[in-house]
Amino acid sequence: MERLSSEELVGLIEKAFRPGADDSALAVLIDLPDGALPDRDSWRVRRELAAGWARELAAAGAAHGLEVGIFGYRNVRANNADLPDIAWRIDPDDLPATADDLDVGRALPLLDVLAAHRLIMAPTELSATAPLKRLAPRLGFRAATMPGFTAAMVPALRLDYSEVDRRVRLLKGLLDRAEAADLEFIIDGGRSADLHLDLRHRLAHASSGLLHEPGTAGNLPSGEAYIVPYEGERPGDASRSAGVLPIQLGDEVVVYRIEANQAVAIDSAGVASNAVRRLLAEEPATGNLAELGLGVLAELGVRPIGQLLLDEKLGLHLAFGRSDHFGGAVGPGDFSRPEAVIHQDHVFLPELQPRIVAARVELVMEDGVRLELMRDGIYTVRFDGKA
């Protein structure tokens, strides 16, 4: 299993966080299985990897005045659901098998843990990105969220993140100026599907893996610019997002009909289509178009590995569900219960959705000029500054 050396691990902390004199404590956060969500091998291996990081960083940090601890909390059942109230400080040499093995009387308020550590790494099973993004400005920490991290992602941690940062900031600038995006998808080499995304009233975000400012949280590895389509929350100003969005789930292409930025119907048949149709009826917020994302790592030689944390950073992706952690209007209160909260990305790469090609992605700029961004899944915009 590929691992970062101690020197690489220390270098990653310096590169990602650029610690200053006030950054004297780093917390490694892990979520723990329980009776409701049992353990699995990849989760156990990730916790062991996190414990190894904590040990190595603690040893290296002693020479630099950096205190390092590992803290565990009971899993929250779903990606991007709000975090629990309590956590436990954990011995990296004696990891608990489940949260049920821990004494509640020895737990700590999780907010206190976060407030006491200016630097956070979160290699969790279930994504903590949304809640940590919302808590970071309030508590002043910086967090690198690493949901689903595996050893296969280690090479992506060795990239030149200054170049990644340059590319995603270029894309962020384009998204900031855009009023809309028009996307054309080709299904099975024939049928065309068109989707219009309303990008008014929104600013984009650059997630490059560089977390140098207090109050910020983002993925690591990273490499994307992303924006929440306008969701129509302004009175008298409905969202103009509309059209058809095909997504391959397993072997089946599920066809979403979009009106006012919301999936209102499924215009396809099959087991996956029926499951999505039922979910939309039970949880309408799962049909909110929450993100247009533009990853850049594929052009830097990174290939998909079947883990969303990395795969979405490779190219075009769209997400449904929660958006408030990105500056949108849909949050946990729009779902029926905490376990139902989702932010679900779908990545348009041939390895992941071979039946669908993103044939064209165009931005409609504020002056009405159209800018072609991608063709057949490949960027046509230049990253080298040349015309």
Short mmCIF file of C-alpha atoms in Angstrom, two decimals:
data_model
loop_
_atom_site.label_atom_id
_atom_site.label_comp_id
_atom_site.label_asym_id
_atom_site.label_seq_id
_atom_site.Cartn_x
_atom_site.Cartn_y
_atom_site.Cartn_z
CA MET A 1 0.00 0.00 0.00
CA GLU A 2 1.44 3.36 -1.05
CA ARG A 3 2.10 5.76 1.80
CA LEU A 4 3.50 9.22 2.31
CA SER A 5 6.90 9.28 3.94
CA SER A 6 7.30 11.31 7.13
CA GLU A 7 9.03 14.02 5.14
CA GLU A 8 6.24 14.07 2.55
CA LEU A 9 3.59 14.21 5.26
CA VAL A 10 5.24 17.19 6.93
CA GLY A 11 5.68 18.81 3.53
CA LEU A 12 1.99 18.28 2.77
CA ILE A 13 0.99 20.09 5.97
CA GLU A 14 3.33 22.96 5.14
CA LYS A 15 2.10 23.14 1.54
CA ALA A 16 -1.62 22.81 2.27
CA PHE A 17 -1.86 24.96 5.40
CA ARG A 18 1.29 27.12 5.43
CA PRO A 19 1.20 27.08 9.26
CA GLY A 20 1.98 30.30 11.06
CA ALA A 21 3.11 31.12 14.57
CA ASP A 22 -0.45 30.85 15.91
CA ASP A 23 -1.06 27.42 14.38
CA SER A 24 0.15 25.35 17.30
CA ALA A 25 -2.36 22.47 17.26
CA LEU A 26 -3.56 20.04 14.59
CA ALA A 27 -6.46 17.61 15.00
CA VAL A 28 -6.94 14.50 12.89
CA LEU A 29 -10.67 13.70 12.81
CA ILE A 30 -12.07 10.24 12.11
CA ASP A 31 -15.64 9.00 12.18
CA LEU A 32 -16.40 5.69 13.86
CA PRO A 33 -18.71 2.83 12.89
CA ASP A 34 -21.49 1.73 15.21
CA GLY A 35 -24.38 -0.71 15.35
CA ALA A 36 -26.37 1.32 12.83
CA LEU A 37 -23.53 1.67 10.30
CA PRO A 38 -21.16 -1.29 10.56
CA ASP A 39 -17.46 -1.19 9.75
CA ARG A 40 -15.93 -2.26 6.46
CA ASP A 41 -12.36 -3.00 5.42
CA SER A 42 -11.66 0.27 3.58
CA TRP A 43 -12.99 2.29 6.53
CA ARG A 44 -10.86 0.37 9.02
CA VAL A 45 -7.77 0.80 6.84
CA ARG A 46 -8.45 4.56 6.58
CA ARG A 47 -8.65 4.90 10.37
CA GLU A 48 -5.37 3.03 10.72
CA LEU A 49 -3.83 5.31 8.09
CA ALA A 50 -5.09 8.36 10.00
CA ALA A 51 -3.63 7.00 13.23
CA GLY A 52 -0.28 6.55 11.50
CA TRP A 53 -0.42 10.15 10.27
CA ALA A 54 -1.18 11.34 13.79
CA ARG A 55 1.80 9.44 15.20
CA GLU A 56 4.22 10.67 12.55
CA LEU A 57 3.01 14.27 12.67
CA ALA A 58 3.18 14.25 16.47
CA ALA A 59 6.78 13.08 16.32
CA ALA A 60 7.69 15.66 13.69
CA GLY A 61 5.61 18.37 15.34
CA ALA A 62 7.45 18.06 18.62
CA ALA A 63 10.44 19.69 16.95
CA HIS A 64 8.30 22.51 15.58
CA GLY A 65 5.99 23.20 18.51
CA LEU A 66 2.96 21.60 16.82
CA GLU A 67 0.66 19.58 19.06
CA VAL A 68 -1.12 16.76 17.21
CA GLY A 69 -4.08 14.71 18.40
CA ILE A 70 -6.54 12.27 16.87
CA PHE A 71 -10.24 12.56 17.70
CA GLY A 72 -13.11 10.26 16.81
CA TYR A 73 -16.84 10.83 16.63
CA ARG A 74 -19.84 8.61 15.97
CA ASN A 75 -20.63 8.53 12.26
CA VAL A 76 -23.54 10.71 11.15
CA ARG A 77 -25.18 8.14 8.81
CA ALA A 78 -24.92 10.28 5.67
CA ASN A 79 -22.43 12.36 3.72
CA ASN A 80 -22.40 16.05 4.69
CA ALA A 81 -24.90 15.69 7.52
CA ASP A 82 -24.30 17.89 10.56
CA LEU A 83 -21.66 16.63 12.99
CA PRO A 84 -22.53 15.20 16.43
CA ASP A 85 -22.13 17.18 19.62
CA ILE A 86 -19.36 15.06 21.12
CA ALA A 87 -16.06 13.42 20.21
CA TRP A 88 -13.37 11.42 21.98
CA ARG A 89 -9.61 11.91 22.11
CA ILE A 90 -8.17 8.63 20.87
CA ASP A 91 -4.89 6.84 21.42
CA PRO A 92 -3.48 6.25 17.91
CA ASP A 93 -1.96 3.00 19.17
CA ASP A 94 -5.30 1.73 20.50
CA LEU A 95 -8.07 2.57 18.06
CA PRO A 96 -11.60 1.67 19.19
CA ALA A 97 -13.44 -0.77 16.95
CA THR A 98 -16.70 1.18 17.12
CA ALA A 99 -18.19 4.26 18.76
CA ASP A 100 -20.23 1.92 20.96
CA ASP A 101 -17.00 0.91 22.72
CA LEU A 102 -16.36 4.43 24.05
CA ASP A 103 -17.43 5.94 27.36
CA VAL A 104 -19.79 8.88 26.89
CA GLY A 105 -18.60 10.22 30.22
CA ARG A 106 -15.13 10.78 28.75
CA ALA A 107 -16.36 12.56 25.64
CA LEU A 108 -15.50 16.15 24.75
CA PRO A 109 -17.71 18.78 23.10
CA LEU A 110 -16.78 18.57 19.42
CA LEU A 111 -17.03 22.34 18.99
CA ASP A 112 -14.44 22.75 21.75
CA VAL A 113 -12.12 20.34 19.94
CA LEU A 114 -12.47 22.29 16.70
CA ALA A 115 -12.01 25.65 18.41
CA ALA A 116 -8.82 24.44 20.12
CA HIS A 117 -7.14 23.28 16.90
CA ARG A 118 -6.33 25.79 14.16
CA LEU A 119 -5.53 22.99 11.69
CA ILE A 120 -7.83 20.04 10.94
CA MET A 121 -7.41 16.95 8.77
CA ALA A 122 -10.55 14.84 8.31
CA PRO A 123 -9.94 11.49 6.54
CA THR A 124 -13.46 10.25 7.26
CA GLU A 125 -15.75 7.58 5.84
CA LEU A 126 -18.67 10.00 5.44
CA SER A 127 -17.92 13.47 4.15
CA ALA A 128 -17.67 16.19 6.79
CA THR A 129 -17.01 18.90 4.19
CA ALA A 130 -20.36 20.69 4.46
CA PRO A 131 -20.48 21.06 8.25
CA LEU A 132 -16.79 21.96 8.51
CA LYS A 133 -17.18 24.60 5.80
CA ARG A 134 -19.96 26.18 7.82
CA LEU A 135 -18.11 25.96 11.15
CA ALA A 136 -14.68 27.12 9.94
CA PRO A 137 -15.49 30.86 9.64
CA ARG A 138 -17.15 30.82 13.05
CA LEU A 139 -14.36 28.98 14.88
CA GLY A 140 -11.36 30.14 12.85
CA PHE A 141 -9.83 26.79 11.94
CA ARG A 142 -8.66 25.51 8.55
CA ALA A 143 -9.78 22.04 7.54
CA ALA A 144 -8.61 19.62 4.87
CA THR A 145 -11.49 17.21 4.34
CA MET A 146 -10.59 13.80 2.91
CA PRO A 147 -13.77 11.68 2.76
CA GLY A 148 -13.19 8.20 1.39
CA PHE A 149 -9.42 8.72 1.19
CA THR A 150 -7.48 5.65 0.07
CA ALA A 151 -3.84 4.86 -0.58
CA ALA A 152 -4.59 5.09 -4.32
CA MET A 153 -4.96 8.86 -3.86
CA VAL A 154 -1.46 9.35 -2.47
CA PRO A 155 0.07 10.27 -5.87
CA ALA A 156 -2.45 13.13 -6.17
CA LEU A 157 -1.08 14.57 -2.93
CA ARG A 158 2.32 14.91 -4.62
CA LEU A 159 1.08 17.24 -7.39
CA ASP A 160 2.34 20.80 -7.86
CA TYR A 161 -0.55 22.50 -6.10
CA SER A 162 0.61 25.95 -7.14
CA GLU A 163 -0.17 24.90 -10.74
CA VAL A 164 -3.47 23.35 -9.64
CA ASP A 165 -4.29 26.62 -7.89
CA ARG A 166 -3.51 28.65 -11.02
CA ARG A 167 -5.84 26.56 -13.15
CA VAL A 168 -8.79 26.52 -10.78
CA ARG A 169 -8.53 30.27 -10.22
CA LEU A 170 -8.69 30.82 -13.96
CA LEU A 171 -11.89 28.75 -14.09
CA LYS A 172 -13.32 30.50 -11.04
CA GLY A 173 -12.82 33.85 -12.76
CA LEU A 174 -14.76 32.63 -15.79
CA LEU A 175 -17.60 31.24 -13.68
CA ASP A 176 -17.80 34.48 -11.70
CA ARG A 177 -18.38 36.42 -14.92
CA ALA A 178 -20.86 33.95 -16.39
CA GLU A 179 -24.62 34.47 -16.35
CA ALA A 180 -25.38 30.92 -17.43
CA ALA A 181 -23.96 27.64 -18.67
CA ASP A 182 -25.30 25.53 -21.53
CA LEU A 183 -24.45 21.84 -21.57
CA GLU A 184 -25.12 19.26 -24.26
CA PHE A 185 -24.88 15.54 -23.50
CA ILE A 186 -24.86 12.67 -26.00
CA ILE A 187 -26.35 9.36 -24.84
CA ASP A 188 -25.08 6.13 -26.45
CA GLY A 189 -23.57 8.07 -29.33
CA GLY A 190 -26.94 9.29 -30.58
CA ARG A 191 -29.59 11.01 -28.49
CA SER A 192 -28.86 14.58 -27.41
CA ALA A 193 -29.89 16.16 -24.10
CA ASP A 194 -29.56 19.87 -23.34
CA LEU A 195 -29.35 21.54 -19.94
CA HIS A 196 -29.32 25.27 -19.17
CA LEU A 197 -27.91 26.35 -15.80
CA ASP A 198 -28.72 29.76 -14.32
CA LEU A 199 -25.52 31.19 -12.78
CA ARG A 200 -26.87 34.63 -11.87
CA HIS A 201 -26.53 35.93 -8.30
CA ARG A 202 -23.68 33.54 -7.54
CA LEU A 203 -19.91 33.58 -7.14
CA ALA A 204 -17.75 30.55 -7.79
CA HIS A 205 -15.26 28.88 -5.46
CA ALA A 206 -11.70 27.76 -6.10
CA SER A 207 -10.67 24.55 -4.33
CA SER A 208 -7.01 23.92 -5.02
CA GLY A 209 -5.93 22.14 -1.86
CA LEU A 210 -4.27 25.31 -0.56
CA LEU A 211 -5.92 26.29 2.73
CA HIS A 212 -3.87 29.28 3.79
CA GLU A 213 -6.61 31.51 5.18
CA PRO A 214 -8.23 31.01 8.61
CA GLY A 215 -11.88 30.04 8.43
CA THR A 216 -11.62 27.90 5.31
CA ALA A 217 -12.28 24.23 4.62
CA GLY A 218 -11.93 22.19 1.47
CA ASN A 219 -11.03 18.83 0.01
CA LEU A 220 -7.56 17.35 -0.16
CA PRO A 221 -6.54 16.18 -2.70
CA SER A 222 -8.28 18.89 -4.65
CA GLY A 223 -8.38 20.74 -7.94
CA GLU A 224 -11.72 22.21 -8.99
CA ALA A 225 -13.68 25.39 -9.45
CA TYR A 226 -17.36 25.11 -8.66
CA ILE A 227 -20.51 27.19 -8.44
CA VAL A 228 -24.04 26.69 -7.14
CA PRO A 229 -26.66 27.37 -9.83
CA TYR A 230 -29.17 30.01 -8.80
CA GLU A 231 -31.95 28.23 -6.89
CA GLY A 232 -34.68 30.86 -7.13
CA GLU A 233 -34.65 31.99 -3.52
CA ARG A 234 -35.10 35.68 -4.41
CA PRO A 235 -38.79 36.71 -4.36
CA GLY A 236 -40.13 37.24 -7.85
CA ASP A 237 -36.98 35.93 -9.53
CA ALA A 238 -37.33 32.25 -10.44
CA SER A 239 -34.34 30.15 -11.40
CA ARG A 240 -33.93 29.73 -15.14
CA SER A 241 -32.14 26.38 -14.87
CA ALA A 242 -34.06 23.94 -17.06
CA GLY A 243 -33.66 21.07 -19.47
CA VAL A 244 -32.65 17.44 -19.42
CA LEU A 245 -29.81 15.87 -17.47
CA PRO A 246 -28.80 12.25 -18.15
CA ILE A 247 -26.79 10.41 -15.50
CA GLN A 248 -25.53 6.84 -15.76
CA LEU A 249 -26.18 4.90 -12.56
CA GLY A 250 -24.69 1.45 -12.93
CA ASP A 251 -25.57 0.27 -16.43
CA GLU A 252 -28.71 2.41 -16.67
CA VAL A 253 -29.04 5.99 -17.90
CA VAL A 254 -31.43 7.91 -15.65
CA VAL A 255 -32.91 10.96 -17.39
CA TYR A 256 -33.79 13.85 -15.08
CA ARG A 257 -36.22 16.55 -16.23
CA ILE A 258 -35.15 19.89 -14.72
CA GLU A 259 -37.39 22.90 -14.14
CA ALA A 260 -36.44 25.94 -12.04
CA ASN A 261 -33.23 24.18 -10.95
CA GLN A 262 -35.16 21.20 -9.56
CA ALA A 263 -35.54 17.64 -10.83
CA VAL A 264 -39.30 17.41 -11.31
CA ALA A 265 -39.57 14.09 -13.14
CA ILE A 266 -37.61 11.06 -14.32
CA ASP A 267 -38.12 10.48 -18.04
CA SER A 268 -36.58 7.01 -18.17
CA ALA A 269 -37.49 3.48 -17.12
CA GLY A 270 -35.62 0.86 -15.17
CA VAL A 271 -34.66 -0.18 -11.67
CA ALA A 272 -32.39 2.83 -11.05
CA SER A 273 -34.91 5.25 -12.58
CA ASN A 274 -37.66 3.91 -10.34
CA ALA A 275 -35.44 4.21 -7.26
CA VAL A 276 -34.58 7.84 -8.07
CA ARG A 277 -38.23 8.60 -8.78
CA ARG A 278 -39.21 7.27 -5.34
CA LEU A 279 -36.42 9.23 -3.65
CA LEU A 280 -37.50 12.48 -5.30
CA ALA A 281 -41.07 11.91 -4.11
CA GLU A 282 -39.90 11.24 -0.55
CA GLU A 283 -37.13 13.86 -0.42
CA PRO A 284 -37.64 16.62 -3.02
CA ALA A 285 -34.47 18.41 -1.85
CA THR A 286 -32.42 15.56 -3.31
CA GLY A 287 -33.46 16.91 -6.72
CA ASN A 288 -31.97 20.37 -6.18
CA LEU A 289 -29.15 21.09 -8.63
CA ALA A 290 -26.49 22.05 -6.12
CA GLU A 291 -23.23 22.34 -8.04
CA LEU A 292 -21.58 22.78 -11.40
CA GLY A 293 -18.00 21.62 -10.86
CA LEU A 294 -14.95 21.80 -13.11
CA GLY A 295 -12.03 19.60 -12.10
CA VAL A 296 -8.55 20.03 -13.57
CA LEU A 297 -6.51 17.02 -12.47
CA ALA A 298 -7.11 14.83 -15.54
CA GLU A 299 -4.97 17.17 -17.63
CA LEU A 300 -2.23 16.77 -15.03
CA GLY A 301 -2.16 13.02 -15.56
CA VAL A 302 -4.44 11.81 -12.76
CA ARG A 303 -6.89 9.02 -13.61
CA PRO A 304 -10.14 8.07 -11.84
CA ILE A 305 -9.98 5.42 -9.15
CA GLY A 306 -13.66 5.01 -8.29
CA GLN A 307 -13.52 7.29 -5.24
CA LEU A 308 -15.48 10.52 -5.48
CA LEU A 309 -13.05 12.63 -3.42
CA LEU A 310 -10.52 12.30 -6.22
CA ASP A 311 -12.65 11.54 -9.28
CA GLU A 312 -14.67 14.77 -9.14
CA LYS A 313 -11.41 16.75 -9.32
CA LEU A 314 -10.66 15.32 -12.76
CA GLY A 315 -13.30 17.04 -14.87
CA LEU A 316 -16.94 18.05 -15.28
CA HIS A 317 -19.33 17.09 -12.50
CA LEU A 318 -22.80 18.06 -11.35
CA ALA A 319 -24.31 17.53 -7.93
CA PHE A 320 -27.78 17.24 -6.44
CA GLY A 321 -28.90 18.06 -2.90
CA ARG A 322 -27.44 20.29 -0.22
CA SER A 323 -25.86 23.55 -1.34
CA ASP A 324 -25.72 25.88 1.67
CA HIS A 325 -22.09 24.98 2.40
CA PHE A 326 -21.23 26.36 -1.05
CA GLY A 327 -23.26 29.54 -0.67
CA GLY A 328 -26.56 28.12 -1.89
CA ALA A 329 -30.01 28.07 -0.34
CA VAL A 330 -30.69 24.37 0.34
CA GLY A 331 -29.58 23.02 3.71
CA PRO A 332 -30.36 20.26 6.23
CA GLY A 333 -33.68 21.87 7.12
CA ASP A 334 -34.94 21.14 3.61
CA PHE A 335 -34.65 17.40 4.21
CA SER A 336 -36.97 15.30 6.37
CA ARG A 337 -34.28 14.08 8.76
CA PRO A 338 -30.49 14.36 9.23
CA GLU A 339 -29.79 10.95 7.67
CA ALA A 340 -31.52 12.05 4.46
CA VAL A 341 -29.19 15.00 3.83
CA ILE A 342 -27.06 14.48 0.73
CA HIS A 343 -24.77 16.33 -1.63
CA GLN A 344 -24.31 13.78 -4.40
CA ASP A 345 -21.84 14.40 -7.20
CA HIS A 346 -21.93 12.76 -10.63
CA VAL A 347 -18.70 12.86 -12.64
CA PHE A 348 -18.76 12.83 -16.44
CA LEU A 349 -15.73 10.78 -17.40
CA PRO A 350 -15.70 7.85 -19.86
CA GLU A 351 -14.39 5.51 -17.17
CA LEU A 352 -17.32 6.39 -14.89
CA GLN A 353 -20.21 7.12 -17.27
CA PRO A 354 -19.27 5.43 -20.57
CA ARG A 355 -22.75 5.80 -22.07
CA ILE A 356 -22.75 9.61 -21.71
CA VAL A 357 -20.45 12.20 -23.27
CA ALA A 358 -20.41 15.87 -22.29
CA ALA A 359 -20.35 16.97 -25.91
CA ARG A 360 -20.38 20.70 -25.23
CA VAL A 361 -20.10 23.05 -22.27
CA GLU A 362 -20.46 26.77 -22.96
CA LEU A 363 -20.54 29.72 -20.61
CA VAL A 364 -22.81 32.64 -21.42
CA MET A 365 -20.92 35.67 -20.18
CA GLU A 366 -22.45 38.81 -18.69
CA ASP A 367 -22.07 40.66 -22.01
CA GLY A 368 -23.87 37.86 -23.87
CA VAL A 369 -20.72 36.46 -25.45
CA ARG A 370 -20.51 32.66 -25.48
CA LEU A 371 -17.29 30.99 -24.37
CA GLU A 372 -16.73 27.33 -25.18
CA LEU A 373 -15.31 25.65 -22.11
CA MET A 374 -15.31 21.96 -23.07
CA ARG A 375 -15.91 19.78 -26.09
CA ASP A 376 -16.35 16.01 -25.85
CA GLY A 377 -15.28 16.11 -22.22
CA ILE A 378 -11.99 17.91 -22.94
CA TYR A 379 -11.24 21.51 -22.01
CA THR A 380 -11.02 23.85 -24.98
CA VAL A 381 -10.28 26.88 -22.82
CA ARG A 382 -6.52 27.45 -22.64
CA PHE A 383 -4.71 27.19 -19.33
CA ASP A 384 -1.39 28.40 -20.73
CA GLY A 385 -2.58 31.97 -21.30
CA LYS A 386 -2.27 31.69 -25.08
CA ALA A 387 -5.10 32.50 -27.49
#
